[in-house]
Amino acid sequence: MKKGFILSALTTLSMSFLAGAMAPTPVAHAAGQDIKVWVQFSDETAEGKAWAKVVENFNKKYDGKYQVTTEYIPRSGSGGGYEDKVNAGITTNTLPDVITLDGPNTAAYAKSKVIAPLDDYLADANMDDVLDSIKQQGTYDGKFYAFGFSESNVGIYYNKKMFKEAGIEDSELPTLQKPWTWDEFKAISKKLTDHFKQPAIDFRLNSMDEMLPYAYMPLLWSNGGTVVNEDGTKAQGYFNSKESVEAVQFIQDLVKEGYTTISPVEKGFETGVYPMVLSGSWTINDLNENYKDIEYGILPYPVSNTTKKLVSPSGSWQLAVTEKSEQKEGAAEFIKFATNTESSEIISLGNSVLPIRKTTIANIKDKVSEPMRFLMEQNAATAHARPVVVAYPQVSRAFQQAMQDISYYEENPDVQQVLDQRAEEMQIAIDEALNQ
């Protein structure tokens, strides 16, 4: 999961992935043993370089048996390109042996038989070591289809100097063991807002993309609410339940009480305008490289006043074997290799992303910064993947629109009414997708 993720428009199966140039890994190999892989990033990025190392290691280990060739198809800002390429591949029956896909798209690919279950190949993959959130996002209808090769998480970044200036003591700050409730979060936000005469936090309400469901769903889950039922077949009665409404009311209250804003200053946290920002692991590198004067830390998610249960977001891109691949055994062998402890460490350290395995967390916890270590710990203990729903893009879009609606509280003061309407839209999309 990365900043500014734009949802795939998966109507029926219209998923967005991207366009880019082919940069195959140059290797000589025997005919019939080539494993072709498409990925959604560039070979020139940190992610691409880490990936190339994993592929190189695999090709060395399986020299003479399997050889992986990667086609790099970087995603554009609009989310086009890679998904366009995948859609074209589906239509023309030209998909490679392995593709990458974003976590929430598992159900649509699986139901449409674009990807094949991996269960028969994972006996030696030490799945007990894999984080539950990774297994959750890759599972559809009781079968495991897609294996995440990195993780993500979000926390409340805070400016330590600004907190001290506002008279907030370290003893008042929440921890993973004792997180802050919604009321406690609002109390500290009030101190900050009153002192600096600015909103206390950029809560990302201006995001018009996947950031909203990704970052806000944990607030619903913390309160015992949800977006859809466990099977991903019902939104009505779930997204508009009492528990979900209470969580969304908390978000609206942040706007009403002036603790956040729907039109934040760009880079407001990084430039010292706002004392807090809701953001993910991708922000750590930006702060460390470009805003070195900001002394910051990361705090856990606010939790329901009622349950006091800490839930945080998770999920990222995955690997899957295509249904029509003639090299399923070799393709699955590569996916297992790319998600083992060693490969997970290469990807996590090389691309500054969270690991997918408990053993990797143990191996690298002393090699990463304190903020990254915090997110790793929060992720391992509290992460919850977004729901696996066949109509996820439409569900996500309705969720985003609901958050936009409630942020304009004068025009939409009744949160229940907003969620009733958006839950109905979700239900229509789900029913249509399931009946196709």
XYZ file of C-alpha atoms in Angstrom:
436
model
C 0.000 0.000 0.000
C 1.476 3.345 -0.999
C 0.542 6.951 -0.724
C -1.962 8.140 -3.303
C -3.132 4.712 -4.315
C -5.875 5.023 -6.906
C -8.364 2.173 -6.886
C -8.618 -0.262 -9.726
C -11.844 0.168 -11.594
C -12.768 -3.465 -11.398
C -16.252 -3.528 -12.823
C -16.905 -7.195 -13.290
C -13.228 -7.573 -13.593
C -12.158 -4.243 -14.930
C -9.095 -3.872 -12.719
C -6.571 -1.138 -13.183
C -2.867 -2.001 -13.266
C -0.331 -0.023 -15.407
C 1.640 0.689 -18.471
C 5.365 0.871 -18.771
C 8.403 -0.401 -20.498
C 9.623 -3.952 -20.537
C 12.889 -4.500 -18.750
C 13.489 -8.260 -18.678
C 16.088 -9.814 -16.439
C 18.779 -10.962 -18.879
C 19.473 -14.669 -18.459
C 20.017 -17.605 -20.774
C 17.707 -20.488 -19.966
C 16.354 -23.710 -21.350
C 13.140 -23.559 -23.355
C 10.024 -24.442 -21.397
C 11.538 -23.418 -18.066
C 10.968 -19.683 -18.322
C 8.736 -18.175 -15.625
C 7.391 -14.839 -16.817
C 6.410 -12.267 -14.208
C 4.716 -8.877 -14.513
C 5.218 -6.312 -11.752
C 3.689 -2.868 -11.240
C 6.871 -0.895 -10.480
C 9.948 0.343 -12.293
C 13.293 -1.419 -12.243
C 14.904 1.944 -11.427
C 13.152 2.369 -8.064
C 14.296 1.032 -4.697
C 11.522 -1.541 -4.969
C 12.699 -2.567 -8.423
C 16.294 -2.967 -7.291
C 15.292 -5.079 -4.300
C 13.079 -7.180 -6.565
C 15.929 -7.730 -9.028
C 18.072 -9.102 -6.186
C 15.342 -11.577 -5.208
C 14.991 -12.721 -8.838
C 18.767 -13.038 -9.188
C 18.903 -15.220 -6.070
C 16.102 -17.446 -7.351
C 17.685 -17.877 -10.759
C 20.983 -18.847 -9.173
C 19.354 -21.404 -6.895
C 17.288 -22.974 -9.679
C 19.804 -22.608 -12.503
C 18.955 -25.150 -15.181
C 15.468 -25.782 -13.817
C 13.648 -22.439 -13.674
C 14.493 -18.933 -14.822
C 12.376 -15.928 -13.941
C 12.067 -13.052 -16.404
C 10.497 -9.851 -15.090
C 8.571 -7.316 -17.117
C 8.444 -4.000 -15.249
C 5.242 -2.045 -15.936
C 5.225 0.923 -13.549
C 1.917 2.300 -12.341
C 1.063 5.868 -13.269
C -0.440 8.355 -10.856
C -3.902 7.612 -12.213
C -3.548 3.883 -11.634
C -3.664 3.145 -15.368
C -1.150 1.246 -17.420
C -0.398 -1.889 -15.433
C -4.059 -2.742 -14.910
C -4.692 -1.884 -18.572
C -1.968 -4.340 -19.521
C -3.492 -7.046 -17.325
C -6.952 -6.432 -18.748
C -5.554 -6.721 -22.262
C -3.761 -9.911 -21.265
C -7.007 -11.390 -19.972
C -8.803 -10.545 -23.208
C -6.061 -11.865 -25.504
C -5.018 -14.790 -23.296
C -1.467 -13.429 -23.023
C -0.980 -13.127 -19.273
C 2.378 -14.235 -17.865
C 2.835 -17.033 -15.325
C 2.843 -14.650 -12.350
C 1.202 -11.265 -11.879
C 1.106 -8.765 -9.035
C -2.214 -7.488 -7.702
C -3.301 -5.159 -4.932
C -4.718 -6.883 -1.857
C -8.384 -5.879 -2.170
C -8.548 -7.185 -5.746
C -8.024 -10.820 -4.748
C -11.721 -11.717 -4.843
C -12.370 -10.311 -8.308
C -9.370 -12.079 -9.843
C -10.179 -15.350 -8.092
C -13.892 -15.362 -8.911
C -13.141 -14.602 -12.566
C -10.565 -17.421 -12.656
C -7.715 -15.138 -13.613
C -5.562 -16.539 -10.811
C -5.189 -20.051 -9.396
C -5.207 -21.218 -5.750
C -1.779 -21.701 -4.189
C -2.778 -24.082 -1.398
C -1.420 -27.247 -3.049
C 2.053 -25.717 -3.313
C 2.506 -24.295 0.201
C 3.184 -27.356 2.343
C 6.799 -26.266 2.887
C 6.166 -22.486 2.964
C 6.001 -22.196 6.784
C 2.678 -20.389 6.656
C 2.514 -20.198 10.462
C 5.325 -17.646 10.182
C 3.315 -15.427 7.822
C 1.374 -12.516 9.329
C -2.364 -13.126 9.611
C -3.117 -9.948 7.655
C -1.211 -11.321 4.645
C -3.151 -14.569 4.757
C -6.415 -12.702 5.206
C -6.022 -10.431 2.179
C -4.946 -13.304 -0.078
C -7.814 -15.652 0.767
C -11.072 -15.947 -1.150
C -13.818 -18.520 -0.638
C -11.622 -20.551 1.703
C -8.650 -20.793 -0.663
C -5.365 -18.900 -0.663
C -4.824 -17.223 -4.044
C -2.333 -14.398 -3.594
C 0.787 -14.053 -1.457
C 1.697 -10.540 -0.307
C 5.400 -9.765 -0.664
C 5.392 -6.653 1.533
C 3.205 -5.066 4.182
C 2.099 -1.562 5.104
C 0.727 0.216 8.150
C -0.403 3.648 9.281
C 0.033 5.636 12.470
C -0.288 9.123 13.893
C 2.938 11.012 13.189
C 3.536 13.753 15.750
C 5.924 16.692 16.043
C 7.678 16.290 19.389
C 8.663 19.958 19.660
C 5.118 21.176 18.984
C 3.695 18.760 21.545
C 6.063 20.111 24.190
C 5.219 23.695 23.264
C 1.533 22.894 23.798
C 2.299 21.482 27.244
C 1.682 17.832 26.390
C 3.865 15.584 28.517
C 5.322 12.291 27.348
C 3.345 10.608 30.132
C 0.119 11.649 28.353
C 1.062 9.903 25.120
C -0.490 6.583 24.120
C 1.419 3.359 23.582
C 0.639 0.086 21.845
C -0.086 -1.375 25.258
C -2.259 1.584 26.311
C -3.611 3.327 23.190
C -5.678 6.500 23.319
C -9.440 6.385 23.083
C -11.311 8.621 20.682
C -12.105 10.980 23.558
C -8.476 11.069 24.686
C -7.378 11.734 21.130
C -9.823 14.622 20.899
C -8.650 16.034 24.223
C -5.036 16.208 23.035
C -6.186 17.546 19.663
C -8.048 20.333 21.490
C -4.881 21.322 23.400
C -2.926 21.490 20.164
C -5.629 23.345 18.242
C -6.097 25.888 21.031
C -2.359 26.498 21.354
C -1.407 26.775 17.686
C -4.685 28.190 16.344
C -4.504 25.582 13.586
C -6.071 22.146 13.133
C -4.210 19.593 15.217
C -3.961 16.969 12.505
C -4.073 16.434 8.787
C -6.409 13.433 8.860
C -6.148 12.998 5.066
C -9.808 13.834 4.523
C -8.911 15.492 1.237
C -7.723 12.162 -0.167
C -9.889 11.198 -3.100
C -8.490 7.706 -3.359
C -7.934 4.381 -1.620
C -6.274 6.083 1.354
C -9.705 6.736 2.889
C -10.980 3.135 3.148
C -7.473 1.861 3.863
C -6.864 4.266 6.754
C -10.399 4.682 8.118
C -11.790 1.134 8.133
C -9.785 0.302 11.308
C -11.820 2.929 13.177
C -14.985 1.004 12.327
C -13.426 -2.340 13.244
C -12.225 -0.954 16.571
C -15.819 -0.117 17.492
C -17.199 -3.497 16.412
C -18.416 -2.155 13.093
C -17.437 -3.187 9.592
C -18.072 -2.420 5.933
C -19.339 -5.821 4.785
C -20.083 -9.165 6.384
C -17.424 -11.848 6.686
C -18.370 -13.434 3.363
C -18.205 -10.094 1.544
C -21.796 -10.492 0.349
C -23.660 -7.916 2.471
C -23.025 -4.207 3.068
C -26.486 -3.168 4.218
C -26.790 -3.718 7.940
C -22.997 -3.592 8.270
C -21.626 -0.341 6.843
C -24.692 1.457 8.212
C -24.802 -0.385 11.552
C -24.881 1.485 14.863
C -21.214 0.639 15.498
C -20.084 1.849 12.074
C -22.106 5.052 12.398
C -20.467 5.809 15.763
C -17.001 5.426 14.250
C -17.805 7.687 11.302
C -19.369 10.183 13.713
C -15.960 10.395 15.412
C -14.425 11.382 12.057
C -17.101 13.995 11.418
C -16.622 15.409 14.931
C -12.925 16.001 14.223
C -13.981 18.313 11.396
C -16.847 19.965 13.280
C -14.665 20.733 16.284
C -11.847 22.131 14.149
C -9.303 19.436 15.014
C -8.783 18.549 11.360
C -9.518 20.157 8.011
C -10.898 19.087 4.649
C -8.450 21.391 2.851
C -5.059 20.948 4.514
C -1.929 22.847 3.600
C 0.243 20.656 1.385
C 3.059 19.103 3.444
C 1.557 20.845 6.477
C 3.026 18.385 8.956
C 6.430 18.349 7.304
C 6.634 22.159 7.402
C 5.439 22.546 10.983
C 1.903 23.797 10.298
C 0.109 20.803 11.846
C 1.401 18.935 14.921
C 0.072 15.587 13.637
C -0.615 13.733 10.409
C -2.236 10.391 9.683
C 0.161 8.586 7.364
C 1.917 5.354 6.525
C 5.365 3.830 6.494
C 6.144 5.529 3.175
C 6.360 8.881 5.004
C 9.377 7.844 7.091
C 11.874 8.061 4.233
C 10.492 11.407 3.085
C 10.870 12.893 6.557
C 14.331 11.444 7.100
C 15.626 12.607 3.730
C 13.841 15.903 3.113
C 12.717 17.252 6.499
C 15.587 16.435 8.808
C 14.777 19.315 11.176
C 11.471 17.741 12.200
C 11.841 15.672 15.358
C 8.969 13.242 15.079
C 7.572 10.046 16.456
C 4.642 7.777 15.630
C 1.681 7.064 17.897
C -0.894 4.272 17.624
C -4.365 4.502 16.149
C -7.085 6.011 18.318
C -9.401 3.293 19.649
C -13.114 3.032 20.359
C -14.248 4.465 23.693
C -16.312 1.315 24.163
C -14.043 -1.556 23.148
C -10.614 0.079 23.549
C -9.459 -2.375 20.879
C -6.482 -1.267 18.775
C -6.848 -2.049 15.073
C -4.542 -0.738 12.354
C -4.646 -0.946 8.549
C -2.577 -3.285 6.462
C -2.255 -4.648 2.983
C -0.189 -4.225 -0.089
C 0.646 -5.869 -3.393
C 0.699 -9.626 -3.853
C 1.940 -12.342 -6.187
C -0.358 -14.857 -7.854
C -0.089 -17.646 -10.415
C -2.323 -17.108 -13.425
C -4.931 -19.767 -14.084
C -3.781 -20.455 -17.643
C -0.071 -20.667 -16.868
C 1.561 -23.841 -18.139
C 4.312 -23.449 -15.535
C 2.211 -23.455 -12.360
C 4.656 -25.540 -10.314
C 7.624 -23.347 -11.206
C 5.582 -20.171 -10.801
C 4.454 -21.251 -7.338
C 8.025 -22.175 -6.439
C 9.093 -18.643 -7.315
C 6.281 -17.093 -5.256
C 7.352 -19.166 -2.252
C 10.948 -18.049 -2.763
C 10.015 -14.369 -3.158
C 8.078 -14.485 0.108
C 10.518 -16.476 2.252
C 12.354 -14.938 5.197
C 15.482 -13.978 3.256
C 13.585 -12.418 0.349
C 11.252 -10.602 2.733
C 14.292 -9.064 4.431
C 15.745 -7.939 1.096
C 12.454 -6.311 0.076
C 11.767 -4.746 3.475
C 15.204 -3.199 3.928
C 15.682 -2.361 0.259
C 12.334 -0.642 -0.177
C 11.625 0.558 3.393
C 8.424 -1.473 3.666
C 7.096 -3.686 6.413
C 7.923 -7.398 6.370
C 5.387 -10.164 5.897
C 6.951 -12.747 8.222
C 7.511 -12.933 11.966
C 11.038 -14.248 11.422
C 11.862 -11.277 9.198
C 10.583 -8.882 11.844
C 12.886 -10.525 14.375
C 15.832 -10.376 11.954
C 15.544 -6.702 11.020
C 14.071 -4.988 14.089
C 17.528 -3.748 15.101
C 18.363 -2.653 11.543
C 15.519 -0.164 11.098
C 14.649 3.229 12.607
C 12.504 3.571 15.720
C 9.461 4.831 13.739
C 9.681 1.886 11.351
C 10.100 -0.499 14.277
C 6.961 0.965 15.875
C 4.899 0.391 12.720
C 6.270 -3.144 12.411
C 5.177 -3.886 15.972
C 1.758 -2.271 15.537
C 1.268 -4.152 12.267
C 2.234 -7.532 13.715
C -0.055 -7.104 16.727
C -3.100 -5.257 15.370
C -3.222 -5.257 11.544
C -6.478 -5.928 9.741
C -6.649 -6.284 5.951
C -9.347 -4.654 3.891
C -12.301 -6.936 3.099
C -12.118 -9.439 0.279
C -15.117 -8.429 -1.834
C -15.746 -9.215 -5.486
C -17.056 -5.681 -6.024
C -14.334 -4.072 -3.937
C -13.659 -1.096 -6.264
C -17.310 -0.060 -6.094
C -17.413 -0.659 -2.338
C -14.290 1.428 -1.918
C -15.657 4.207 -4.076
C -18.886 4.354 -2.045
C -16.839 4.414 1.162
C -14.739 7.291 -0.149
C -17.853 9.211 -1.135
C -19.357 8.640 2.315
C -16.276 10.124 3.964
C -16.423 13.101 1.650
C -20.122 13.520 2.440
C -19.752 13.514 6.220
C -16.780 15.881 6.104
C -19.229 18.539 4.829
C -21.130 18.327 8.090
C -23.378 21.348 7.536
C -24.768 19.857 4.314
C -24.747 16.287 5.689
C -25.238 16.438 9.458
C -26.878 12.993 9.700
C -24.159 10.324 9.510
C -26.717 7.506 9.661
C -28.491 8.842 6.584
C -25.225 9.107 4.651
C -24.180 5.555 5.495
C -27.651 4.199 4.698
C -27.392 5.636 1.202
C -23.824 4.480 0.583
C -24.492 1.009 2.021
C -27.323 0.624 -0.481
C -24.948 1.557 -3.318
C -22.429 -0.986 -2.076
C -25.104 -3.671 -1.874
C -26.273 -3.083 -5.430
C -22.702 -3.393 -6.735
C -22.046 -6.550 -4.697
C -25.266 -8.215 -5.857
C -24.517 -7.409 -9.491
C -20.973 -8.782 -9.220
C -22.088 -11.990 -7.517
C -24.796 -12.622 -10.094
C -22.495 -12.348 -13.106
